[in-house]
Short mmCIF file of C-alpha atoms in Angstrom, two decimals:
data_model
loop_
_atom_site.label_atom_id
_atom_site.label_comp_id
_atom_site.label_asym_id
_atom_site.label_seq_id
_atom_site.Cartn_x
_atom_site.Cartn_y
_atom_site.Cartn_z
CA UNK A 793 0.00 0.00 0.00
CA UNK A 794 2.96 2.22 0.08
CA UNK A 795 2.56 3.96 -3.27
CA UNK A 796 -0.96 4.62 -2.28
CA UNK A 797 0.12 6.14 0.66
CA UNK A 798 2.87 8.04 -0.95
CA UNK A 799 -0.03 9.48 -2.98
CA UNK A 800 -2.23 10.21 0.04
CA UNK A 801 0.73 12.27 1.76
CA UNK A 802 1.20 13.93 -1.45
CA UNK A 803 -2.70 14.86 -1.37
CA UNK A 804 -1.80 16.30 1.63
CA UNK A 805 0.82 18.56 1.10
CA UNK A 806 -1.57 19.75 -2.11
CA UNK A 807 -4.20 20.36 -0.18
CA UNK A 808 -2.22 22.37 2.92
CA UNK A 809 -1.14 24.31 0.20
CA UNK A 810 -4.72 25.04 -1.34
CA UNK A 811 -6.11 25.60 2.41
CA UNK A 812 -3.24 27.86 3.51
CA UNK A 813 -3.55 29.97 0.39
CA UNK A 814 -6.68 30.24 0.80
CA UNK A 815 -6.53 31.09 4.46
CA UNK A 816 -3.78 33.40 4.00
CA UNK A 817 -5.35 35.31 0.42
CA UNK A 818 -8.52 35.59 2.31
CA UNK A 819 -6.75 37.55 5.05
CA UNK A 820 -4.99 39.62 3.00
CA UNK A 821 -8.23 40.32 0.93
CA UNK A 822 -9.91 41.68 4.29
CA UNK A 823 -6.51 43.45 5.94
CA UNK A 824 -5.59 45.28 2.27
CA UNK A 825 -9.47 46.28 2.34
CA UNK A 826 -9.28 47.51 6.05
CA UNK A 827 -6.06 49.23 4.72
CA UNK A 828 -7.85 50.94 1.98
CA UNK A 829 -10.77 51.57 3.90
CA UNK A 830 -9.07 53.36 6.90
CA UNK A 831 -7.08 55.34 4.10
CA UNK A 832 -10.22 57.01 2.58
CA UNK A 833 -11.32 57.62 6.57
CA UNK A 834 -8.49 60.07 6.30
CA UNK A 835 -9.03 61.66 3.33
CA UNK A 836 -12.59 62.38 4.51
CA UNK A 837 -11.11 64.03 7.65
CA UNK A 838 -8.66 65.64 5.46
CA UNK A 839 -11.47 67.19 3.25
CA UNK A 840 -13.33 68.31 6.26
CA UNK A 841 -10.01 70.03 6.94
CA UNK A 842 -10.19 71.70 3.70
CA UNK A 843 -13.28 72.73 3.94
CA UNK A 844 -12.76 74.39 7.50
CA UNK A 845 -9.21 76.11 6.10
CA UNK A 846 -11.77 77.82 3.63
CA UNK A 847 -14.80 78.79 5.86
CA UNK A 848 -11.76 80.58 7.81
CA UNK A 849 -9.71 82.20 5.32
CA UNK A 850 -13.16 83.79 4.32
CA UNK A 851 -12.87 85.56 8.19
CA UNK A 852 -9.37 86.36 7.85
CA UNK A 853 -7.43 89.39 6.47
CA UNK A 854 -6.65 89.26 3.05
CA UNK A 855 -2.70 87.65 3.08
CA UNK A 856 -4.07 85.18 5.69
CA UNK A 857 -7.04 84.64 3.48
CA UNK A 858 -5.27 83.67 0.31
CA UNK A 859 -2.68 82.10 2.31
CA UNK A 860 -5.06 79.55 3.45
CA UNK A 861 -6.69 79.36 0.38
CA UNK A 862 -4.12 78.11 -1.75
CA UNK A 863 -3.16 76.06 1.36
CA UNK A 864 -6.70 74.29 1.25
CA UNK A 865 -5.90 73.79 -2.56
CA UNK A 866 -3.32 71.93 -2.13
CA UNK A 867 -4.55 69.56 0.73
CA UNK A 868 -7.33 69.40 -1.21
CA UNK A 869 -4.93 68.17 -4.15
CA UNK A 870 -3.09 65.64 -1.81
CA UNK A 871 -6.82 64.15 -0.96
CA UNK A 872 -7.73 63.73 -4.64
CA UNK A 873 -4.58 61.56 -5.14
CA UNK A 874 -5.56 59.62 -1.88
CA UNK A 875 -8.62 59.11 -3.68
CA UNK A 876 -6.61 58.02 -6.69
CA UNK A 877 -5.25 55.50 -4.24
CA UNK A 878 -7.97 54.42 -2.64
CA UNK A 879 -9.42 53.09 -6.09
CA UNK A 880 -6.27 52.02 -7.55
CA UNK A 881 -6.06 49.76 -4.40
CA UNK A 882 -9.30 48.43 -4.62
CA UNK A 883 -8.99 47.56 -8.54
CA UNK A 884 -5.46 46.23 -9.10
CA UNK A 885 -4.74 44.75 -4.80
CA UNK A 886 -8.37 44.07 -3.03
CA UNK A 887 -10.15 43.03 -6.28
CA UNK A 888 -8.00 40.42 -7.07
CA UNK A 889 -7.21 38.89 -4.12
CA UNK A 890 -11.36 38.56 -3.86
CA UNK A 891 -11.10 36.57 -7.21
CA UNK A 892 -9.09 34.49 -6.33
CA UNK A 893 -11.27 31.78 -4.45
CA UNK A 894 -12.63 31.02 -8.05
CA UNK A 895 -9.01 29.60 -8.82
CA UNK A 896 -9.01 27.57 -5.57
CA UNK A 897 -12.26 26.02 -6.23
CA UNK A 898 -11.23 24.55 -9.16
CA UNK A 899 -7.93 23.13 -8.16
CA UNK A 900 -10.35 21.86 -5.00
CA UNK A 901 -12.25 20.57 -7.70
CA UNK A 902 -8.87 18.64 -9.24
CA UNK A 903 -7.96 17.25 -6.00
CA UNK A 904 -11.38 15.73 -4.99
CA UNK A 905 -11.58 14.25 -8.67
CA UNK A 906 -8.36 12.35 -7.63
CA UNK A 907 -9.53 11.35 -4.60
CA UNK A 908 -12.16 9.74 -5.79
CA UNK A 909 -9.93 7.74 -8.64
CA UNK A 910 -7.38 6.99 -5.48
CA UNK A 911 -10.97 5.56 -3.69
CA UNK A 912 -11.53 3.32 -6.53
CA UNK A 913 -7.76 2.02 -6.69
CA UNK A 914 -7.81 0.86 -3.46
CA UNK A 915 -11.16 -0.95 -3.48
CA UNK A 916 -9.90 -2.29 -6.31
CA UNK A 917 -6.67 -3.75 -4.33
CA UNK A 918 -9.10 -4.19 -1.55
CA UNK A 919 -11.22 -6.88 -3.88
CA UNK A 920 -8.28 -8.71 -5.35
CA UNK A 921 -6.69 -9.43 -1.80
CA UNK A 922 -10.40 -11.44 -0.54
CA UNK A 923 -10.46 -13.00 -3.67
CA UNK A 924 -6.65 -14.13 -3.39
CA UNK A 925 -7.76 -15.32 0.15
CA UNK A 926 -10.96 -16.77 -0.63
CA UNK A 927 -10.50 -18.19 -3.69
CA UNK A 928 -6.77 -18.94 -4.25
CA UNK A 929 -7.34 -21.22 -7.25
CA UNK A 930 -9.87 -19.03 -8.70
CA UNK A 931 -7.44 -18.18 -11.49
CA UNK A 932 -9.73 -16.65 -13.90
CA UNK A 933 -11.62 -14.01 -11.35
CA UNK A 934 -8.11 -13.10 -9.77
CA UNK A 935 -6.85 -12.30 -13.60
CA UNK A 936 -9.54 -10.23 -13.88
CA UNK A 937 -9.17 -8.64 -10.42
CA UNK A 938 -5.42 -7.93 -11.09
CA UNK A 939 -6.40 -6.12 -14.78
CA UNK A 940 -9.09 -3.74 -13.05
CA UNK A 941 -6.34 -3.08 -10.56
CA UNK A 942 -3.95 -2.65 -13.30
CA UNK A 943 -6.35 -0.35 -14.85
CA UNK A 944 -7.80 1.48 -11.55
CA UNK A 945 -4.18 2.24 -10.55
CA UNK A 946 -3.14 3.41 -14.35
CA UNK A 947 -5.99 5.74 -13.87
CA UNK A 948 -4.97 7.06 -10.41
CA UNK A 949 -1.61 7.53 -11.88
CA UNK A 950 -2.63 9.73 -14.97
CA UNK A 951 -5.03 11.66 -12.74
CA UNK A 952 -2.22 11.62 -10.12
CA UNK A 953 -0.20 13.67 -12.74
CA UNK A 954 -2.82 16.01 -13.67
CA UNK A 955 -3.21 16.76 -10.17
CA UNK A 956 0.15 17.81 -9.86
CA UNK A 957 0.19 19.60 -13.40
CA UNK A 958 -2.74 21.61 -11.41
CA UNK A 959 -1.61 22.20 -8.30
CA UNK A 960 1.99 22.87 -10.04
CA UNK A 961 -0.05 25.80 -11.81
CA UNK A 962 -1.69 26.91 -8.93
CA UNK A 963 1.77 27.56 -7.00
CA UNK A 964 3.34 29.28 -9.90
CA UNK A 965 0.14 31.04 -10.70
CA UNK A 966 0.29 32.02 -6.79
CA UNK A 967 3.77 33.08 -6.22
CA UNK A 968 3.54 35.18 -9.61
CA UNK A 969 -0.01 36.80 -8.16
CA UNK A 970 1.49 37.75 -4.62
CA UNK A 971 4.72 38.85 -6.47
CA UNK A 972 2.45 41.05 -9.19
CA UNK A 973 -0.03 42.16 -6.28
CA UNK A 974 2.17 43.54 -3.72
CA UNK A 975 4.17 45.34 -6.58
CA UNK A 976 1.36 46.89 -7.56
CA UNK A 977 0.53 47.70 -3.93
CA UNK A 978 3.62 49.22 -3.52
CA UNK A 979 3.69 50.71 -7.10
CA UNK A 980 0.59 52.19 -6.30
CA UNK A 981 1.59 53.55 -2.23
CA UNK A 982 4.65 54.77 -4.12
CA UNK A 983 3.05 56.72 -6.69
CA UNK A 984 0.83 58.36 -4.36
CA UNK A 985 3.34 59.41 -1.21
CA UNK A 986 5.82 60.98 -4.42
CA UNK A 987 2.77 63.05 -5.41
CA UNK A 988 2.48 64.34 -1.92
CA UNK A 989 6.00 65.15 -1.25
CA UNK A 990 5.28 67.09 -4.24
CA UNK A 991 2.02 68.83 -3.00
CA UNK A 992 3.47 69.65 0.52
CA UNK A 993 6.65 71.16 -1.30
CA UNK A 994 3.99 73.72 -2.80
CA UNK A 995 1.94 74.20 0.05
CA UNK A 996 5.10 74.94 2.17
CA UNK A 997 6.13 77.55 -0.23
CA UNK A 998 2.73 78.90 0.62
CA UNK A 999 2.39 78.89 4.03
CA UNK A 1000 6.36 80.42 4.48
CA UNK A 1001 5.66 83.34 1.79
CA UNK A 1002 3.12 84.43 3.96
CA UNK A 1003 3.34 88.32 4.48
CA UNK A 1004 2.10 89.43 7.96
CA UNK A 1005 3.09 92.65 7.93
CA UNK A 1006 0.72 93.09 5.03
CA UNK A 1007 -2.08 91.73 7.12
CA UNK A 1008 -1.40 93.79 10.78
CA UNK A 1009 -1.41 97.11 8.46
CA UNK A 1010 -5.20 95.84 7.70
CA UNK A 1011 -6.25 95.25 11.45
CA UNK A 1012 -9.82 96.37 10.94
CA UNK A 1013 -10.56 97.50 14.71
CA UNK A 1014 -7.46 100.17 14.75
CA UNK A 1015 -9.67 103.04 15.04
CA UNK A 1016 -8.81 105.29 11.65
CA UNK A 1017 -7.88 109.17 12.10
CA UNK A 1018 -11.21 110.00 10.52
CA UNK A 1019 -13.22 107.93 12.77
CA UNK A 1020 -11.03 109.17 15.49
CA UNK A 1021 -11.59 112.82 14.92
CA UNK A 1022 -15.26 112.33 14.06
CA UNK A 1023 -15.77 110.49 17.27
CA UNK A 1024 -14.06 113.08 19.37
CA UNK A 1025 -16.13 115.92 17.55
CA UNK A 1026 -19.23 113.70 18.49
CA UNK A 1027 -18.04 113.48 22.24
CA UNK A 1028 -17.44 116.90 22.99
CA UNK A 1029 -20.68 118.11 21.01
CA UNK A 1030 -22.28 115.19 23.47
CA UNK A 1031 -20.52 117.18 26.77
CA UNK A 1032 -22.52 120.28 25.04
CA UNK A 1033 -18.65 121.38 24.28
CA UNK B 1224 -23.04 108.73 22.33
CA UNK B 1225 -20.64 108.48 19.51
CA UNK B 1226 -17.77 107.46 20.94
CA UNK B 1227 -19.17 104.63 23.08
CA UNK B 1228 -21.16 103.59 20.31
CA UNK B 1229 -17.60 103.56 18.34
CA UNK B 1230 -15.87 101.28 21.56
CA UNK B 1231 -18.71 99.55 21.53
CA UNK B 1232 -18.47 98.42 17.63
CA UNK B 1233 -14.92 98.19 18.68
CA UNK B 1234 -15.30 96.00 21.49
CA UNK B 1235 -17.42 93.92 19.09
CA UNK B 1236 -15.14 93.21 15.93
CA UNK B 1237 -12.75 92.44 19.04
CA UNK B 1238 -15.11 89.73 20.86
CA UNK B 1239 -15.94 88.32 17.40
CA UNK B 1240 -12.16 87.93 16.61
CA UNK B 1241 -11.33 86.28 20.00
CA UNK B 1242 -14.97 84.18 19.73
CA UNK B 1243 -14.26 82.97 15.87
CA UNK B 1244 -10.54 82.53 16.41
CA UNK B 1245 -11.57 80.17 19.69
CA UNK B 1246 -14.36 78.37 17.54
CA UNK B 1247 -11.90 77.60 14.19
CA UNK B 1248 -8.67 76.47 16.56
CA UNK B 1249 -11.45 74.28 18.49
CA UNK B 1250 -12.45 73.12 15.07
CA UNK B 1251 -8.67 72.76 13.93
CA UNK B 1252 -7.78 70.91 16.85
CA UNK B 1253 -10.46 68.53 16.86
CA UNK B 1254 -10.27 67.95 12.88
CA UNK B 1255 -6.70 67.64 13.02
CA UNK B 1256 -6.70 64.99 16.49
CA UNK B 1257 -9.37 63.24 14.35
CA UNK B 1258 -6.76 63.28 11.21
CA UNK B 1259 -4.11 62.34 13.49
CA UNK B 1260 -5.71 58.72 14.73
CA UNK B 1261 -7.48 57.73 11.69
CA UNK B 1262 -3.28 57.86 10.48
CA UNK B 1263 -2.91 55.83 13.68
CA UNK B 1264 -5.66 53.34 12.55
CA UNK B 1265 -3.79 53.36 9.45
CA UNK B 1266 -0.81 52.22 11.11
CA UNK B 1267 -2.33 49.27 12.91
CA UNK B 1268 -3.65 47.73 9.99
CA UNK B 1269 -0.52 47.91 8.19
CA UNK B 1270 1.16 46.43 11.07
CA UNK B 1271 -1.18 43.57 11.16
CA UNK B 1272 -0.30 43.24 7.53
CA UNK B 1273 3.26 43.17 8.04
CA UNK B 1274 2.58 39.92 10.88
CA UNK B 1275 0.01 38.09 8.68
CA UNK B 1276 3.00 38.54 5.78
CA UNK B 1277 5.61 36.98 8.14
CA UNK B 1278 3.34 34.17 9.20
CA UNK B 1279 2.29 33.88 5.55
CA UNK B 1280 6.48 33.77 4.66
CA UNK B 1281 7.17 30.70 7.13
CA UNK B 1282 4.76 28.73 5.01
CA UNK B 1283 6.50 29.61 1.64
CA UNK B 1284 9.17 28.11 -0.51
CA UNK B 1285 12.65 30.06 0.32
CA UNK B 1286 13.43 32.67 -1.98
CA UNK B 1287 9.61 33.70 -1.67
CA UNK B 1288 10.09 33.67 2.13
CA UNK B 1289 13.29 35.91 1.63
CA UNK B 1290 11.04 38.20 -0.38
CA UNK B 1291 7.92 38.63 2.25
CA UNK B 1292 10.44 38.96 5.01
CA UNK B 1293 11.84 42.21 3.47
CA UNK B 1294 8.69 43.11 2.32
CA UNK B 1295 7.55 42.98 5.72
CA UNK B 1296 10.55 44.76 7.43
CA UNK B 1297 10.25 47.74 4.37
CA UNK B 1298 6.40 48.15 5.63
CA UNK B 1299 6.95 47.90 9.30
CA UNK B 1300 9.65 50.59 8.10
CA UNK B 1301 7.13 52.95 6.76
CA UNK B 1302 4.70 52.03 10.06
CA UNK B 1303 7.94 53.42 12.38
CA UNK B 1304 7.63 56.17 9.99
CA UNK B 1305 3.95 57.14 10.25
CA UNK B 1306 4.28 55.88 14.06
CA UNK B 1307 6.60 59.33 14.27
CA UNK B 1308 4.64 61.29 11.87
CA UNK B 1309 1.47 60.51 14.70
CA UNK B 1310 3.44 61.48 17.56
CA UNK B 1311 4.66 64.57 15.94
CA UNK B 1312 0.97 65.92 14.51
CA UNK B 1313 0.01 65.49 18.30
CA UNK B 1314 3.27 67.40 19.89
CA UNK B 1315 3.80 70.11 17.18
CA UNK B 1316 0.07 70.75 15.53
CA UNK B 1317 -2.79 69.13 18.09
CA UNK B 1318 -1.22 70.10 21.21
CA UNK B 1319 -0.44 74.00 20.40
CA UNK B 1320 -4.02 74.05 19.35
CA UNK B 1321 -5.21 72.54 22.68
CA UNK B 1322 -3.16 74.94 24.79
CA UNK B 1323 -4.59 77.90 22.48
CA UNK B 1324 -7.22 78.24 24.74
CA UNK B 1325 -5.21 79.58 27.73
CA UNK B 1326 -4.58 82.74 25.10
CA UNK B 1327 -7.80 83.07 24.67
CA UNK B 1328 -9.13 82.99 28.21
CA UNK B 1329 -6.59 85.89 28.89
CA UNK B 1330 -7.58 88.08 26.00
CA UNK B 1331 -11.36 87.50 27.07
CA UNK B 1332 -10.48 89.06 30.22
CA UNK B 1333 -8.87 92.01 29.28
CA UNK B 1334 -12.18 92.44 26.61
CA UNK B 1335 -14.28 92.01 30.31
CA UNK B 1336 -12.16 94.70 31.98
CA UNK B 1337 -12.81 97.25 29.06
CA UNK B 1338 -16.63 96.39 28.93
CA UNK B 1339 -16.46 97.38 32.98
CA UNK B 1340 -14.31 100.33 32.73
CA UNK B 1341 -16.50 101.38 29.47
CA UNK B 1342 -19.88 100.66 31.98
CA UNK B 1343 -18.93 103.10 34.76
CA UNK B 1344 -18.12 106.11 32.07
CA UNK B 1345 -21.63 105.39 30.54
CA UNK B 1346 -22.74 105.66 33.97
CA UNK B 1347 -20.77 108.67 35.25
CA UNK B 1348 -22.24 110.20 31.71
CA UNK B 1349 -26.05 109.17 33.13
CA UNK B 1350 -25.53 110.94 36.22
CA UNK B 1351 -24.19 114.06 34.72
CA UNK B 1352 -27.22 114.10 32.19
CA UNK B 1353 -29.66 113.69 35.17
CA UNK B 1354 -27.37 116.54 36.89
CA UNK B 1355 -27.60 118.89 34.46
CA UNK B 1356 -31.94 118.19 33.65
CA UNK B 1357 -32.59 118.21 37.83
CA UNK B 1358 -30.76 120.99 39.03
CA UNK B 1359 -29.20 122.96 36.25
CA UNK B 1360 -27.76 125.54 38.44
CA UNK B 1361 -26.20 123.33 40.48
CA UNK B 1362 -22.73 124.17 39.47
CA UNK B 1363 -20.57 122.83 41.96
CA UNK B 1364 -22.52 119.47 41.99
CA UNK B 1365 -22.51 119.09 37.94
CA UNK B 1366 -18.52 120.29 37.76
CA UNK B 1367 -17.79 117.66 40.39
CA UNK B 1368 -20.05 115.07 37.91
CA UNK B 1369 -18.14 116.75 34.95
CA UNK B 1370 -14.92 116.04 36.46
CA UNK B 1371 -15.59 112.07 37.28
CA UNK B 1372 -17.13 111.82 33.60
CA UNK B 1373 -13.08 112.96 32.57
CA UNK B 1374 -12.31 110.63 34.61
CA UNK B 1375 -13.80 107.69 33.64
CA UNK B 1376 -13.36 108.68 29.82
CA UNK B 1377 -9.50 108.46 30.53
CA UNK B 1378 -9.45 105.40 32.11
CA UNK B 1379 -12.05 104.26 29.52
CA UNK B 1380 -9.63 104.99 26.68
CA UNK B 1381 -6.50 104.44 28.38
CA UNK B 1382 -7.94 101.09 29.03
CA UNK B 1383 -8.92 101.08 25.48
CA UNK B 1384 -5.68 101.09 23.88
CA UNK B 1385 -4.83 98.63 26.32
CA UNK B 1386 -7.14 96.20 25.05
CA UNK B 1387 -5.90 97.28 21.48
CA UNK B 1388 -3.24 96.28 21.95
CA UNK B 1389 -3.84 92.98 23.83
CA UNK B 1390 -6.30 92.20 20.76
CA UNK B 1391 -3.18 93.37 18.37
CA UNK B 1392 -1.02 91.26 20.01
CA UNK B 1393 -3.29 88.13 20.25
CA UNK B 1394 -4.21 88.49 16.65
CA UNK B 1395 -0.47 88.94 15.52
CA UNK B 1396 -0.05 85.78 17.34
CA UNK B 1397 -2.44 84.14 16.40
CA UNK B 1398 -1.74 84.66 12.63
CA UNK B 1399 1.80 84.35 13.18
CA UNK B 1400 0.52 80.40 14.89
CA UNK B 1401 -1.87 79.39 12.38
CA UNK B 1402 1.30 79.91 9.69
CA UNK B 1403 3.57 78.02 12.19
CA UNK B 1404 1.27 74.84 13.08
CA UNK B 1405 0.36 74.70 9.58
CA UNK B 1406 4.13 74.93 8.46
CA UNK B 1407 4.76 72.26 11.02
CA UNK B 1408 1.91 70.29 9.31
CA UNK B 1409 2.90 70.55 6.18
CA UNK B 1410 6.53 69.43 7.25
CA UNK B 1411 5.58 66.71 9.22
CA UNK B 1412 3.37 65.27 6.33
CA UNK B 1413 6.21 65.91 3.74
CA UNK B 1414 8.75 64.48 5.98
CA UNK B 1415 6.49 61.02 5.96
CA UNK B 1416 5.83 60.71 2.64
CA UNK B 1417 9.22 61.13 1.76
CA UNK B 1418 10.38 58.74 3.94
CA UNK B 1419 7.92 56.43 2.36
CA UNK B 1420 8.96 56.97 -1.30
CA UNK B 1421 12.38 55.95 0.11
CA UNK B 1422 11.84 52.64 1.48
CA UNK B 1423 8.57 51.76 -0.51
CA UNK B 1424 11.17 52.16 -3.77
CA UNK B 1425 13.70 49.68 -1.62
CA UNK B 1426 10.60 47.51 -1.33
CA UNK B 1427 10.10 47.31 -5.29
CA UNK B 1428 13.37 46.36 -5.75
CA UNK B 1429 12.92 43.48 -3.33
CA UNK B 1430 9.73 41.78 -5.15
CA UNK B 1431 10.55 42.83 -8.11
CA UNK B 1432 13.63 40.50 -7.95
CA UNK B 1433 11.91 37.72 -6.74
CA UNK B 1434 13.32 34.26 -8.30
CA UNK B 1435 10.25 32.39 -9.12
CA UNK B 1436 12.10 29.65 -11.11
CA UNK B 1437 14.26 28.79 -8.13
CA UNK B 1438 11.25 28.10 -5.94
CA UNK B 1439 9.56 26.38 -8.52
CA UNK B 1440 12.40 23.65 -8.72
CA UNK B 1441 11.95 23.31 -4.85
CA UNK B 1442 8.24 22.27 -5.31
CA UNK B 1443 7.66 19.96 -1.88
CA UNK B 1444 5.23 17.69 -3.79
CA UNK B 1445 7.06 16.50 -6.61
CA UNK B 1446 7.65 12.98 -6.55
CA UNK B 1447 11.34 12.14 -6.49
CA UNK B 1448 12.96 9.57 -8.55
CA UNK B 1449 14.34 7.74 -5.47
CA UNK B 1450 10.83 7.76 -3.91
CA UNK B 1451 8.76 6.80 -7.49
CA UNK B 1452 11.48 3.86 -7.64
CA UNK B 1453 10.80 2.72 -3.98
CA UNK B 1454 7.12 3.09 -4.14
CA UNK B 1455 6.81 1.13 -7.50
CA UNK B 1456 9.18 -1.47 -5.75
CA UNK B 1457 6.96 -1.80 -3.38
CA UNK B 1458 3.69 -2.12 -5.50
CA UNK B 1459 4.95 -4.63 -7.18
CA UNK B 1460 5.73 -6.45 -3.80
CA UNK B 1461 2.70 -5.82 -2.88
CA UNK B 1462 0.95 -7.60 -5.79
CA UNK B 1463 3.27 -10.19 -5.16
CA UNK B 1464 5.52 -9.75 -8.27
#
C-alpha cells in the first residue's frame, strides 16, 4: 500500500497548500481592504479640513485669506490623489485577491476528482486481496481482479499527474499573483506618497511666503484718524462742548 | 453717544475675533486629532499586515520567504515612519491648538475689563445728564459730575488702547501660529511621505527581484525519482511480483 500512501501524503501537502492559500489570500483580501478603507477615513477628515481652512480664510485678512486658500488647494490636491489610491487599491490589490477563491475552487475541484480515482484504486486492491484469500485457485476471477487493478491504478496515476500539473499551476500562478499584487501595492503607495511630497513642497512655499506685515497694516478694529476725529467731535458736542 | 457707540463696535469686531478665532482652533484641533488617529488606525492595519506577511512567509518556498520577510521589514519601516509622523501631529500641531485656549481665556479678560471700565463712564455720563436736567444751576454738583465723567473717559480709553493692543497682540499671534502649526503640518506630512517613497522604492526592488524559477524547482510535492522507484518497488511487492 505504500505507493498509495505516498499518494495520500502527497494529497496532503496539495491540499495544505490550497487551504493555507486560501486562508492566507482571504486575510490579506480583508486586511488590504481595512487598509484601503481606513485610508479614505483620512481623506474624509482631510477634506473636512479643507473645507474648515476655507470657511476661515473667508474671516481672515486678506494675506491670511489667500494664504489659506491656496493652502486648502493643495490639501485638497493631496486628498484627490488619496482618492486616486484608494481606487487604484481596490482595482489592481483588493479586487484580485477577492477573485481568487474562483481559482481555488477549481484546483479543490482537481484534487477531490483524484480522490475519488485513489478511492476506486484501493477498493480495487481491496477486492483482489479477498479473492486471493478466498478463492486462491480461482485463477480466472483473480486475472480479472489484477487487470481492473492494473487499470484502476493506471488511472490514479494519470489523474495523479494532472493533479500535480494543477496544483503545479496553482503555485506558480500564486507566487507570480502575490509577487504582481504587492508590486502593484507598492507601485501604487509609491506613486501616491511621491505626489504628496510634491504637494506639501507647494503648500510649504505657501504657508512660508506668507506676508504678515501686510495683514497687521489691515487690522480692521485700529480706530482710523477719521473715525477718530469724528468720534471726538461727536463726544465733545455730546458734553454740550 | 458716539464714541461709546464707536468702543462699543470696537469691542465687538474684538469679541468676534477672540470668539471665531476660539471656535476655528477648536475646530482645527479637533479635525486635526481626528486626522491624526485615523493615520494611527492606518498604522495598525498595516502592522497587522506586516505579521500576517511573516506568518504567511514561514509557510513559503525560500526565496519567496526571503522576499515577504523584506517586504515585511520595508512596511513595518514605513509604520515606524507614520508611528513618528502621529506622535509629531500630536506634539507640534494638536497640542499647540489645545493649549490655544489659555490665550484666549486671557484676551477675554482684558475684553471684560474694558466692557467694565466702558460701563462706569456710561454711567458717570447718566448721572451728569440727570445733573444737568434736575438741578441745572447746580454748578458745583454738575462740575464735580463733569470732572468724574473725565475721569472715567480716561481710564475708559487708556484702558482702550490697552485692550488694542492685547487684541493686536493676540491676533499677531495668532496669525503668526496658524502659519507656524500649519508649516509644522505641512513638514511633518512631507517628511512622511518622503520617507515612504524611500523605502517603498527599496521595497520594489525586493519583489521585483523575486526568483520564481528557483522556488519552482523546490516544489515539496514533486515525486522524487528515489521515492517513485521505492514506491513502484513496493507495489509490485505488494501484488506479489
Amino acid at each position: 500500500m505504500n505507493i498509495i500512501l505516498s499518494r495520500d501524503s502527497q494529497v496532503r501537502v496539495m491540499e495544505d497548500t490550497v487551504t493555507n492559500a486560501e486562508k492566507s489570500f482571504g486575510q490579506f483580501c480583508s486586511l488590504l481592504a481595512a487598509y484601503t478603507r481606513k485610508t479614505a477615513r483620512l481623506r474624509d477628515k482631510a477634506d473636512q479640513l479643507v473645507k474648515q481652512l476655507i470657511s476661515f480664510a473667508n474671516t481672515e485678512n486678506p494675506e491670511m485669506r489667500a494664504t489659506l486658500r491656496n493652502f486648502a488647494e493643495d490639501l485638497a490636491k493631496v486628498q484627490d490623489y488619496r482618492q486616486a489610491e484608494v481606487e487604484r487599491l481596490e482595482t489592481k490589490v483588493v479586487n484580485p485577491l477577492k477573485l481568487y477563491g474562483v481559482q481555488i475552487k477549481q484546483t479543490r475541484a482537481e484534487i477531490k476528482k483524484f480522490k475519488s480515482v485513489r478511492n476506486n484504486e484501493i477498493k480495487q486492491l481491496e477486492k483482489l486481496e479477498k479473492l486471493r484469500q478466498k478463492s486462491p485457485s480461482d485463477r480466472q476471477t483473480i486475472s480479472q481482479a489484477e487487470t481492473s487493478v492494473q487499470r484502476a491504478s493506471v488511472d490514479a496515476s494519470r489523474t495523479s499527474h494532472q493533479l500535480e500539473e494543477t496544483v503545479d499551476t496553482f503555485q506558480k500562478q500564486k507566487l507570480k499573483d502575490i509577487q504582481k499584487i504587492f508590486l502593484d501595492f507598492v507601485t501604487i503607495e509609491m506613486v501616491f506618497h511621491a505626489k504628496a511630497v510634491e504637494v506639501y513642497s507647494s503648500a510649504f512655499q505657501t504657508l512660508e511666503s506668507y506676508d504678515l506685515e501686510k495683514d497687521l497694516e489691515n487690522q480692521r478694529w485700529k480706530i482710523s484718524p477719521t473715525q477718530s476725529l469724528w468720534t471726538i467731535r461727536a463726544y465733545h458736542h455730546h458734553l454740550g462742548a
